[in-house]
Coordinates of C-alpha atoms in Angstrom, one line a residue:
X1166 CA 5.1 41.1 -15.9
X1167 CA 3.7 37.1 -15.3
X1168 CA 5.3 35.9 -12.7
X1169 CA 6.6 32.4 -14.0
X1170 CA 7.4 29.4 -11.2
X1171 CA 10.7 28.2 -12.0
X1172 CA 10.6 25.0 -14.3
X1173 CA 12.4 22.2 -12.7
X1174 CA 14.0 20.5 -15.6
X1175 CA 15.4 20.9 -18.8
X1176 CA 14.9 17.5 -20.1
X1177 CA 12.8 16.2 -22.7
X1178 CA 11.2 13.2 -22.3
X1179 CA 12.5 10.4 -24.2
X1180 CA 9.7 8.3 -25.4
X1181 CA 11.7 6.5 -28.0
X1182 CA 12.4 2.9 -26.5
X1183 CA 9.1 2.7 -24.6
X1184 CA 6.6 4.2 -27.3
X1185 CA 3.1 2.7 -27.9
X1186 CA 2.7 1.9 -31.3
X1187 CA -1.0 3.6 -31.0
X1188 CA -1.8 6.7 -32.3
X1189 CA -1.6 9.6 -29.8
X1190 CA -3.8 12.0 -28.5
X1191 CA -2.2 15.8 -28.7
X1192 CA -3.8 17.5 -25.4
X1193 CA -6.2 18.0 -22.9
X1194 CA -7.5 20.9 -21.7
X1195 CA -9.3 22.6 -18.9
X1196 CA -11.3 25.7 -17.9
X1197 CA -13.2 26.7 -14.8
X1198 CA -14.5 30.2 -13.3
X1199 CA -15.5 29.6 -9.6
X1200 CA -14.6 32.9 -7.8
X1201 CA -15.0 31.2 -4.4
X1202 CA -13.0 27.9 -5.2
X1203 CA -9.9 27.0 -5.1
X1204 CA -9.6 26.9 -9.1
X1205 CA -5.9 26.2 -9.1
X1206 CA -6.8 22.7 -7.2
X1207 CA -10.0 21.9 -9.2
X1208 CA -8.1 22.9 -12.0
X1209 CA -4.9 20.0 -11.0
X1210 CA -7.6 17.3 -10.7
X1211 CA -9.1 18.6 -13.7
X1212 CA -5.9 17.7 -15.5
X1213 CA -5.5 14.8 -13.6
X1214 CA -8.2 13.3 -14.8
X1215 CA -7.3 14.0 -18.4
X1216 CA -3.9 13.1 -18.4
X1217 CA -4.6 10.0 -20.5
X1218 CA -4.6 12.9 -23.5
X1219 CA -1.3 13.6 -22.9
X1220 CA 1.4 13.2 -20.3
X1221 CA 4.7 15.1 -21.5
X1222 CA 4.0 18.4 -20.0
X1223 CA 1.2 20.3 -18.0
X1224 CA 0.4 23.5 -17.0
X1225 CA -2.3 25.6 -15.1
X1226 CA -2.7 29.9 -15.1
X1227 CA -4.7 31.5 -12.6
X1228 CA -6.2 35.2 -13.2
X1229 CA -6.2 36.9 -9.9
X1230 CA -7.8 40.1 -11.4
X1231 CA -5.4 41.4 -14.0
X1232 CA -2.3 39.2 -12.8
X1233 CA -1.6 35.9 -14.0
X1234 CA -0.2 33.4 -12.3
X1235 CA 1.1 30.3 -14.1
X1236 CA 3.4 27.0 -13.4
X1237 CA 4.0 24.5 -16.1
X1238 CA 6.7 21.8 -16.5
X1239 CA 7.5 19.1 -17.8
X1240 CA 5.9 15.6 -17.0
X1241 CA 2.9 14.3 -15.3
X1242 CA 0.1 16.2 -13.9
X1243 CA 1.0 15.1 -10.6
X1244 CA 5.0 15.4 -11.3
X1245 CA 4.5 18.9 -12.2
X1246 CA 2.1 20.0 -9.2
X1247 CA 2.7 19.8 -5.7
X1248 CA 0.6 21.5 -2.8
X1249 CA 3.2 24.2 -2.4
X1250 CA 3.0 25.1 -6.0
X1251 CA -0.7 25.1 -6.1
X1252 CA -1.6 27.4 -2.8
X1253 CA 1.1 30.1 -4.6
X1254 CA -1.9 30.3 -8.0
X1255 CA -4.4 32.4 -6.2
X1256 CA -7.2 33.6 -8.8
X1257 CA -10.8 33.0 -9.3
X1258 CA -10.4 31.1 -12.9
X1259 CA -8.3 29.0 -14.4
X1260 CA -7.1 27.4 -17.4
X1261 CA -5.0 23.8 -17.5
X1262 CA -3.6 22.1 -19.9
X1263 CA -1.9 18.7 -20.6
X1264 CA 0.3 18.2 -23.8
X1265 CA 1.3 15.2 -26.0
X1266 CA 3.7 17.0 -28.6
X1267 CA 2.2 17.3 -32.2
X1268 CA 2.9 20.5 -33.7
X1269 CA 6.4 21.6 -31.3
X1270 CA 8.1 19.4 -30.2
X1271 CA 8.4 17.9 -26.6
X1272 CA 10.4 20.3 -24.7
X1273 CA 9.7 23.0 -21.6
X1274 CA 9.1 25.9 -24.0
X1275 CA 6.3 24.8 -25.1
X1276 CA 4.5 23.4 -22.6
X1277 CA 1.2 25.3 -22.1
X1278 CA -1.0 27.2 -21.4
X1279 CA 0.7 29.7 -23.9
X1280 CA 0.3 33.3 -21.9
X1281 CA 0.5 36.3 -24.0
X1282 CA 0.2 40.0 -23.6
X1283 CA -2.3 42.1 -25.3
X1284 CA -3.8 45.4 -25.2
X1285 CA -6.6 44.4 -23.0
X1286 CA -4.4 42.9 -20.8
X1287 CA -2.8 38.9 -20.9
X1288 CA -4.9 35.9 -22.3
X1289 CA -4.0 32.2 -21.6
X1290 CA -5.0 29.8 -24.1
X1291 CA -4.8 25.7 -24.2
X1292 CA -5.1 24.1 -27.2
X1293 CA -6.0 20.5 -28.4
X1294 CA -6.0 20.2 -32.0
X1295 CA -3.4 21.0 -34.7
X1296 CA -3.5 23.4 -37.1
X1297 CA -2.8 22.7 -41.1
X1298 CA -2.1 25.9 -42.1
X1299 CA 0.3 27.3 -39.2
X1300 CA 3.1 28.4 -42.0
X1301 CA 0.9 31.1 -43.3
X1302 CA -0.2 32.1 -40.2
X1303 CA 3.2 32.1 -38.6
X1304 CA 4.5 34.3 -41.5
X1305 CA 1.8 36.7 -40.8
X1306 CA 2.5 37.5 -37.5
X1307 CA 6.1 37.3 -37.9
X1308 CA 5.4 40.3 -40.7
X1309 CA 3.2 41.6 -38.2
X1310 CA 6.8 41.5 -35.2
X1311 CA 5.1 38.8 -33.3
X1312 CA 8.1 37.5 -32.3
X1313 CA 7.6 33.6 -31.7
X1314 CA 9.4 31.9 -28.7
X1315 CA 7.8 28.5 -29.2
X1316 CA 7.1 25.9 -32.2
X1317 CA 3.6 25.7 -31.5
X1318 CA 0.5 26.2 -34.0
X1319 CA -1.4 26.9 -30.0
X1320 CA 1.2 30.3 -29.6
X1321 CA 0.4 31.3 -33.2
X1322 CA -3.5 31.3 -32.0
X1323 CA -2.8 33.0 -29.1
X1324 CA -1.1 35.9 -31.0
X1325 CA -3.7 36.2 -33.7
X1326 CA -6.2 37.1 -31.0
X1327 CA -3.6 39.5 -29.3
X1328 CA -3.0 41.2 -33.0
X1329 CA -6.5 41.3 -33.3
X1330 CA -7.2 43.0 -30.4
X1331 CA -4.2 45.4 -30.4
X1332 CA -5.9 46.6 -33.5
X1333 CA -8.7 47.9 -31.3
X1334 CA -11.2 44.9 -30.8
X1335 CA -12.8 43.5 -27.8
X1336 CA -12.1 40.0 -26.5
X1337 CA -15.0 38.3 -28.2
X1338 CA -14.7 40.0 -31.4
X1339 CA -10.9 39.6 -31.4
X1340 CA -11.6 35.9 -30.6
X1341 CA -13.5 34.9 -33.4
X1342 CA -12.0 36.9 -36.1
X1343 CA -8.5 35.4 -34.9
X1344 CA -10.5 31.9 -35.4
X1345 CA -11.7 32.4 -38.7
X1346 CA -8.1 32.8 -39.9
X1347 CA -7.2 29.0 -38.4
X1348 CA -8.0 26.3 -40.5
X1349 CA -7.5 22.7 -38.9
X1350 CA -8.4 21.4 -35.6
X1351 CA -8.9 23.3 -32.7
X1352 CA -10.6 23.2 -29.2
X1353 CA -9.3 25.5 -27.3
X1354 CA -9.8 27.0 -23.6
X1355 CA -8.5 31.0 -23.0
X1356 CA -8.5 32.6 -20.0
X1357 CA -8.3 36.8 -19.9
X1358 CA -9.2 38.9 -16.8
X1359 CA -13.1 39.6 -17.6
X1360 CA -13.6 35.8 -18.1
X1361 CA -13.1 32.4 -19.6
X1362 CA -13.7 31.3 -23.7
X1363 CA -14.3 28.3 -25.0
X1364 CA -14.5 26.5 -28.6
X1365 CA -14.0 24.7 -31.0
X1366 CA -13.5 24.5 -35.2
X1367 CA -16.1 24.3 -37.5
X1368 CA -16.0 20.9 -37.8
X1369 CA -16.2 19.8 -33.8
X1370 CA -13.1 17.8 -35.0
X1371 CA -11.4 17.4 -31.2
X1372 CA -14.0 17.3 -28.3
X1373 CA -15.0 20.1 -25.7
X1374 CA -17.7 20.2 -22.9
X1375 CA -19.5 22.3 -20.8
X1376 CA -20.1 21.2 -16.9
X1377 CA -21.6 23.8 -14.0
X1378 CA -20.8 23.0 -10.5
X1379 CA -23.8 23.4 -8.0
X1380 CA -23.3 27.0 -6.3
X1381 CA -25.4 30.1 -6.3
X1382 CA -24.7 31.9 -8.8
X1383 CA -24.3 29.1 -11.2
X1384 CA -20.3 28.2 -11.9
X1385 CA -19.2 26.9 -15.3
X1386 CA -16.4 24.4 -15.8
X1387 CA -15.0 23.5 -19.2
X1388 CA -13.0 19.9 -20.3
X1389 CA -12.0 17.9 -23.3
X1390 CA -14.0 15.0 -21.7
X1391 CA -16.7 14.8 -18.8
X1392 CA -14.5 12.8 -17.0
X1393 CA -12.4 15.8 -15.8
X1394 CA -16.0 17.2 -14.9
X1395 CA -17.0 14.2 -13.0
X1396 CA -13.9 14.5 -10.7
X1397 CA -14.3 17.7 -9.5
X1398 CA -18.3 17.2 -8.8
X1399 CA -19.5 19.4 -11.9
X1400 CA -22.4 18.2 -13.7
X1401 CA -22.5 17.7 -17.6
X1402 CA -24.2 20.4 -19.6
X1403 CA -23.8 20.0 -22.8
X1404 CA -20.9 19.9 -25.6
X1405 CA -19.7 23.4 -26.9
X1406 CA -20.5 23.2 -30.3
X1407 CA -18.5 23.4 -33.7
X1408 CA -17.9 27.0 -34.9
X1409 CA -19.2 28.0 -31.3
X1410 CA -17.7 30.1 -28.9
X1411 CA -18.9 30.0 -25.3
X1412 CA -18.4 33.3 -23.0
X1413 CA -18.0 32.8 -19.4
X1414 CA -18.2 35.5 -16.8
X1415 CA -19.9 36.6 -13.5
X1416 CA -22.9 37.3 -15.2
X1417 CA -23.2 33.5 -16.8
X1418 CA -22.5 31.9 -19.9
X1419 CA -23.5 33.3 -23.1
X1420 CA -23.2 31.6 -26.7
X1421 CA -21.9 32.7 -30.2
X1422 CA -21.8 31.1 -33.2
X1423 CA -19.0 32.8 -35.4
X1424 CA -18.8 30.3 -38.2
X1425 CA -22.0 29.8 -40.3
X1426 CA -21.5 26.4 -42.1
X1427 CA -20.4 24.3 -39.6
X1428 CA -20.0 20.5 -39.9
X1429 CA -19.8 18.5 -37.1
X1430 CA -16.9 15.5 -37.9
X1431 CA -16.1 14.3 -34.8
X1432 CA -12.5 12.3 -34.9
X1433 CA -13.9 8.8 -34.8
X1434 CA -10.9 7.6 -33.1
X1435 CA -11.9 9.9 -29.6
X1436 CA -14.6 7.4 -29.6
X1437 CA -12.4 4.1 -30.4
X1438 CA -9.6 4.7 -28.5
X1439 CA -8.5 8.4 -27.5
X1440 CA -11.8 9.2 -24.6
X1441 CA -11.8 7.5 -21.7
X1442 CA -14.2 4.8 -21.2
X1443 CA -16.5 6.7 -18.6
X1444 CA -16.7 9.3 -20.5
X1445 CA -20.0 10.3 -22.2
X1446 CA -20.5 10.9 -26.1
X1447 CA -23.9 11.2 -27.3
X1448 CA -25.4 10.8 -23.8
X1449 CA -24.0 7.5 -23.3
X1450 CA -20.5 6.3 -21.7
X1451 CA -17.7 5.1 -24.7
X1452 CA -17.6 1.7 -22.9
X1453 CA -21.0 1.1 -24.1
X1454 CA -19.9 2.3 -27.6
X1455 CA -16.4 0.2 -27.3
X1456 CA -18.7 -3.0 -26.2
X1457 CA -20.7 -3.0 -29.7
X1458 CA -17.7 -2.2 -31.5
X1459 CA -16.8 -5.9 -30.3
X1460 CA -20.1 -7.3 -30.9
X1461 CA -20.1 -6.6 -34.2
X1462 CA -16.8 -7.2 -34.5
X1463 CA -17.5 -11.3 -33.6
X1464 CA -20.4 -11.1 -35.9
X1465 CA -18.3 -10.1 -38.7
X1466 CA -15.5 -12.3 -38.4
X1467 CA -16.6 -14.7 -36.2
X1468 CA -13.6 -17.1 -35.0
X1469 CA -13.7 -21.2 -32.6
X1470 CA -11.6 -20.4 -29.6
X1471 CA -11.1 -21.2 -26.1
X1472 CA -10.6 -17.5 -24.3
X1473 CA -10.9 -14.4 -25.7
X1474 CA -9.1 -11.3 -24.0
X1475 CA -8.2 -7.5 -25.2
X1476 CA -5.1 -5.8 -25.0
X1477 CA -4.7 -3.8 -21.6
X1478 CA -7.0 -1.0 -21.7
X1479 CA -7.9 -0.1 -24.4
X1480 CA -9.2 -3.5 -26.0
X1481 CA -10.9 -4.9 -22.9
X1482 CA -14.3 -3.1 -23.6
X1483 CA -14.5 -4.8 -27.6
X1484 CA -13.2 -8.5 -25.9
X1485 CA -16.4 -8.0 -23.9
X1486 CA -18.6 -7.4 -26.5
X1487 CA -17.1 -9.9 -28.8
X1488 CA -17.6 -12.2 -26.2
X1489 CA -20.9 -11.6 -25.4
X1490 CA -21.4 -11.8 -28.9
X1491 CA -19.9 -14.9 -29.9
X1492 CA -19.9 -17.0 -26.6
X1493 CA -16.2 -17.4 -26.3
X1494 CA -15.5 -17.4 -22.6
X1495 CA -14.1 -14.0 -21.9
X1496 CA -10.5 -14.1 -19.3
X1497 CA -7.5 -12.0 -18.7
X1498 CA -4.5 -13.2 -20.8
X1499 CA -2.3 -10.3 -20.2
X1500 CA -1.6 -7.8 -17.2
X1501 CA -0.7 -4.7 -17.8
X1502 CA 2.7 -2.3 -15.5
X1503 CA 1.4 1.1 -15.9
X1504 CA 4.0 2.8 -14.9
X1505 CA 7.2 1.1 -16.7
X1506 CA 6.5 3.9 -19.2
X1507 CA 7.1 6.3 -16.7
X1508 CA 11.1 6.1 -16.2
X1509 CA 13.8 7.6 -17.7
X1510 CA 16.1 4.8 -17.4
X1511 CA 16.7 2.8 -20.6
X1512 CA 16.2 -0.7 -20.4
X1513 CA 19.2 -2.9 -20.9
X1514 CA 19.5 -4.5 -24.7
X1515 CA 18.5 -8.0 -23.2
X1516 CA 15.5 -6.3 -21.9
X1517 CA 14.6 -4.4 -25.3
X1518 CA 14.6 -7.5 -27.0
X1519 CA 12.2 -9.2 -24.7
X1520 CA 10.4 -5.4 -24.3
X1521 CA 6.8 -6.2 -24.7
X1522 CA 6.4 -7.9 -21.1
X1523 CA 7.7 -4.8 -19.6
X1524 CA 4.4 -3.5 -20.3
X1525 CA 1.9 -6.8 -21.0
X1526 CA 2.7 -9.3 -19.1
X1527 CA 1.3 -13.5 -20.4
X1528 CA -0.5 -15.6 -17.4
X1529 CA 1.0 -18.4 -18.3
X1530 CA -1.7 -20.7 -16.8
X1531 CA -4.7 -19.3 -18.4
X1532 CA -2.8 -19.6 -22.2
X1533 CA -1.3 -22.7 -21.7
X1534 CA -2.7 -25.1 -24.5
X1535 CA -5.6 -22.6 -25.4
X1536 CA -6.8 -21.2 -28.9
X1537 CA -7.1 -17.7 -27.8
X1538 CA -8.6 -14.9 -29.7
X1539 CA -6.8 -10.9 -28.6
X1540 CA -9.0 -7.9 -29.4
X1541 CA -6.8 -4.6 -29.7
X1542 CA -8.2 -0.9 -30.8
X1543 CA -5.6 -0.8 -33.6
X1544 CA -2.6 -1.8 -35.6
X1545 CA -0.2 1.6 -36.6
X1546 CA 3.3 -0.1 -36.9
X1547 CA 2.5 -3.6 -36.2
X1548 CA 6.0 -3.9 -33.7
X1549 CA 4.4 -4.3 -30.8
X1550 CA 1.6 -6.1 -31.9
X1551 CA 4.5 -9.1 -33.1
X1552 CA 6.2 -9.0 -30.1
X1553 CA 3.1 -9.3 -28.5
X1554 CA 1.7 -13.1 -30.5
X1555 CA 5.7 -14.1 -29.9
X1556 CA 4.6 -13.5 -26.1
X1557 CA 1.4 -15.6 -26.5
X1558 CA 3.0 -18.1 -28.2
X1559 CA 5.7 -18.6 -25.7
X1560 CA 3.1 -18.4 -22.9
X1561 CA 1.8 -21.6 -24.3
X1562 CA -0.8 -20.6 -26.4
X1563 CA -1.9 -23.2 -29.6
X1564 CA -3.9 -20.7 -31.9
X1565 CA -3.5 -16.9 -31.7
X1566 CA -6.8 -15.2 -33.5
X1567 CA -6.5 -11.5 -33.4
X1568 CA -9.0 -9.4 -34.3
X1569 CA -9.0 -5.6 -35.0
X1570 CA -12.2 -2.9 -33.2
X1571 CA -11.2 -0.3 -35.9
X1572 CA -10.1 -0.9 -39.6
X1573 CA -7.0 -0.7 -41.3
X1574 CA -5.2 2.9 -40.5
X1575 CA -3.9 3.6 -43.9
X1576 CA -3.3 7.3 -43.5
X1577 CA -1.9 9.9 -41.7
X1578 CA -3.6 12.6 -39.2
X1579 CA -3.3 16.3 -39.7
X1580 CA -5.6 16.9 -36.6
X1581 CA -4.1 16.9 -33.4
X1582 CA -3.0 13.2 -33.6
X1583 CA 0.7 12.3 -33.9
X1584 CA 1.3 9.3 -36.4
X1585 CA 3.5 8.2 -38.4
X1586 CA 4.2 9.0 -42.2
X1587 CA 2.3 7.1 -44.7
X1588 CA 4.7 4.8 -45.6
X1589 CA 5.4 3.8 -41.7
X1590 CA 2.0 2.7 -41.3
X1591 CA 1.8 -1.3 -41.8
X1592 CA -2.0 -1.1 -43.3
X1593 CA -0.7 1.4 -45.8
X1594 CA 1.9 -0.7 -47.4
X1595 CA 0.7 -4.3 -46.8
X1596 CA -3.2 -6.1 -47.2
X1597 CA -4.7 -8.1 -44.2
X1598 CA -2.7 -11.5 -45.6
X1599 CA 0.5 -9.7 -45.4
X1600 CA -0.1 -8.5 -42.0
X1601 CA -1.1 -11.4 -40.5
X1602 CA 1.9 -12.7 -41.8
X1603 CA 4.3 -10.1 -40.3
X1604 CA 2.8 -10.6 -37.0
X1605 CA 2.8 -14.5 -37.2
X1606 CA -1.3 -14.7 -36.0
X1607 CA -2.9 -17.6 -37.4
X1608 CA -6.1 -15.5 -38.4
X1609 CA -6.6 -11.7 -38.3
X1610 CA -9.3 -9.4 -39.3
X1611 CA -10.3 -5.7 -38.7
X1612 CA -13.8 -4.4 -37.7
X1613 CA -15.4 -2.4 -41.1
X1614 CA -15.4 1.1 -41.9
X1615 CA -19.6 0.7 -41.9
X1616 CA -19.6 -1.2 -38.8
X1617 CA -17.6 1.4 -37.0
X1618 CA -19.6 3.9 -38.0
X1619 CA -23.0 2.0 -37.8
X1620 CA -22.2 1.1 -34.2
X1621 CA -21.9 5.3 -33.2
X1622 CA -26.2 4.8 -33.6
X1623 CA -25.2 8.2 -34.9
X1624 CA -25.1 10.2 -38.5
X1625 CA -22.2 8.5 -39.9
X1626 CA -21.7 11.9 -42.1
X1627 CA -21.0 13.4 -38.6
X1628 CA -17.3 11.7 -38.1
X1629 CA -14.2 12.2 -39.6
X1630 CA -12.5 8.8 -40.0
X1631 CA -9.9 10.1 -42.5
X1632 CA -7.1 7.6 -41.0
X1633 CA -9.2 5.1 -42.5
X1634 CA -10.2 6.8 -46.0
X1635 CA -7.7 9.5 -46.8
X1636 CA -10.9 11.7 -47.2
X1637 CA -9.9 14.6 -45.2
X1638 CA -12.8 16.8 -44.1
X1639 CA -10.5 20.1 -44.1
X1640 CA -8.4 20.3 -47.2
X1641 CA -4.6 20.0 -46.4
X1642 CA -2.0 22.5 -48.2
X1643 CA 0.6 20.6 -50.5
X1644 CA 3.3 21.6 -48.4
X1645 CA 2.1 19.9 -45.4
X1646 CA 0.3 17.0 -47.1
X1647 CA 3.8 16.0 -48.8
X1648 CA 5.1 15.5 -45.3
X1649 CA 3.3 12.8 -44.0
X1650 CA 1.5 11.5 -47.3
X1651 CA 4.1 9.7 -48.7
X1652 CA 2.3 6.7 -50.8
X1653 CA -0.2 8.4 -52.3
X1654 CA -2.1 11.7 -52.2
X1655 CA -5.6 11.4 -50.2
X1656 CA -9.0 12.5 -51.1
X1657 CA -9.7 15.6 -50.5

């Protein structure tokens, strides 16, 4: 029996109204065996730290031997959590999770970690990622009486272990051959009562590292990013690798590598947008890769202007570069409420019609009579982005130059990132001219698909920038492809 904490609430979160019109991240997750921590508190701050990834549910499950004691809810990390609940997850590891709905929608049930029972006793698995081929897989363990309580690609994983290990194999062997019959993106942390696993898909597609804290005998620590290492004190390792499971226990950390033609293709959007700015990719922080982005964004489309600014947080790195770059003094146009998107209550109509300065807020004074060029990560929908130049534009502003740190998104994600169908995405259905046009700029232009990639100082085989292409690095079934691809079928 797991004992379960009561779950508070019932209610989904409503995200309709006050919806970015970015792409969103599906998860982040969290892993840490420390026998003399507290690993239900490093575990919280873990999350915390991570919650950027995702902020409709979260959830933590201790291991106290062969009991498991787990809390998840809906909301924020620190919505969910509460000293109270913490000191009741006594354990000596953990696994955490925070969720942005992609596969499964947003509701309690499926909040994870997903906790199921198998013959060697329970496993706990968090998952960031999405599966493509979760039908099959679902109808195989259904066949199999799995019976399913969520509508979650992350309980179908969890259950291919537990069938693989009911049918008499160990935790690691059960592990990776449940992993070799997932195809998509997957990093996933899963606790069991000898230890913790980590990995990731063949193709490194979502990002997990390893951290160790400083104790005798060495203590490992798992995360999406190394910013949920740096708050807790643990120093970075290294990144798990694709196809490569990592085995933590009291004896250490061990390595295997159970898929043999592994690819690494990095989502180039975790490095754009999705990863925090402090964390580190290729042994440098993503601000340093988001300020070239900008610099050679103003050296490709270089624009005369009084002020250039980004759009609160995620363009601000890029308006630095591009200022740098082009000598256009760099300011703050636009403050940003972070927590309006944090409510329940429904604006009034009056309010949705004026609803971009709930979140951005115009200083009037700086954009009064100014030529001002905005830098942004990205243009999905284009709605907020409009109500945005109107904003400018009755702030005072005489020019409005906006300029793009990605290219055009043109196609869907299969991968763990929730966008829109083909045919909802303004790049997809409309050249640069068009768009500029919808949105009322008097000049807009997006960063290259070379110098994106150029800019990583990287391989630029090593990325997957299918959003961009429609060249999908793991092939997508034609039942699911016909659901988001609606324009046109992408390369495969």
């Amino acid at each position: 029996m797991i004992p379960q904490h009561p779950i508070t609430s019932d209610q989904s979160i409503n995200i309709g109204e006050n919806a970015c019109d970015k792409p969103e991240e599906a998860c982040g997750v969290f892993g840490i065996y420390a026998p003399e921590q507290d690993v239900a508190k490093m575990t919280y701050f873990g999350l915390y730290a991570l919650q950027h990834r995702g902020q409709e549910s979260a959830g933590i499950a201790v291991f106290e031997g062969t009991h498991v004691h787990q809390h998840k809810d809906m909301g924020l990390v620190s919505q969910v959590f509460s000293e109270a609940i913490l000191e009741e997850l006594p354990g000596n590891l953990a696994v955490g999770h925070t969720r942005y709905s992609t596969t499964g929608s947003s509701r309690k049930v499926n909040a994870q970690p997903a906790v199921v029972e198998s013959r060697l006793g329970n496993l706990a698995l968090s998952h960031n990622g999405n599966l493509v081929n979760t039908i099959q897989l679902g109808e195989q363990l259904v066949k199999s009486n799995f019976n399913l309580v969520t509508t979650t690609d992350s309980e179908m994983i969890a259950y291919a272990i537990a069938q693989e290990i009911n049918s008499g194999a160990d935790w690691l062997t059960g592990a990776m051959n449940a992993f070799k019959r997932c195809q998509g993106a997957f990093s996933l942390v899963i606790g069991t009562p000898d230890g913790i696993m980590g990995t990731r898909d063949p193709n490194g597609i979502r990002p997990l590292v390893i951290g160790t804290l400083d104790s005798n005998p060495v203590r490992y620590v798992l995360a999406s990013e190394t910013c949920g290492l740096d708050i807790i004190g643990a120093e970075y390792l290294r990144d798990v690798q694709p196809g490569e499971l990592v085995w933590i226990t009291e004896t250490g950390l061990e390595s295997f590598q159970w898929h043999e033609k592994s690819e690494r293709k990095l989502c180039i959007f975790e490095m754009i947008y999705f990863a925090r700015p402090d964390s580190l990719m290729h042994n440098e922080t993503l601000y340093s890769y988001r300020i070239r982005l900008g610099q050679r964004l103003a050296k490709e489309s270089p624009i005369e202007a009084d002020i250039v600014f980004g759009v609160p947080d995620s363009g601000i790195p890029a308006a630095i570069g591009f200022s740098q770059k082009s000598g256009i003094a760099y300011g703050e146009g636009l403050i940003k409420n972070r927590y309006v998107g944090r409510t329940f209550i429904q604006p009034t109509q009056s309010m949705r019609e004026t609803g971009i300065k709930m979140k951005l807020n115009p200083l009037k004074d700086v954009l009064f009579g100014k030529r001002v060029v905005i830098i942004d990560d990205s243009i999905v929908r284009g709605t907020t982005s409009r109500k945005l130049v109107k904003a400018l534009r009755d702030a005072g502003a005489i020019e409005v130059h906006m300029r793009i740190s990605s290219p055009p998104v043109t196609h869907p994600c299969f991968y763990g990132i929730d966008t829109d169908t083909q045919d909802q995405l303004i790049a997809a259905t409309k050249s640069v001219a068009e768009i500029a046009k919808q949105l009322e700029v008097d000049t807009l232009a997006y960063l290259t698909w070379e110098g994106m990639l150029e800019t990583t100082r990287e391989d630029t085989n090593s990325f997957c920038s299918a959003c961009f292409t429609g060249n999908y690095p793991v092939a997508i079934p034609e039942r699911v492809k016909r659901s988001k691809l609606i324009l046109e079928k992408a390369t495969i």
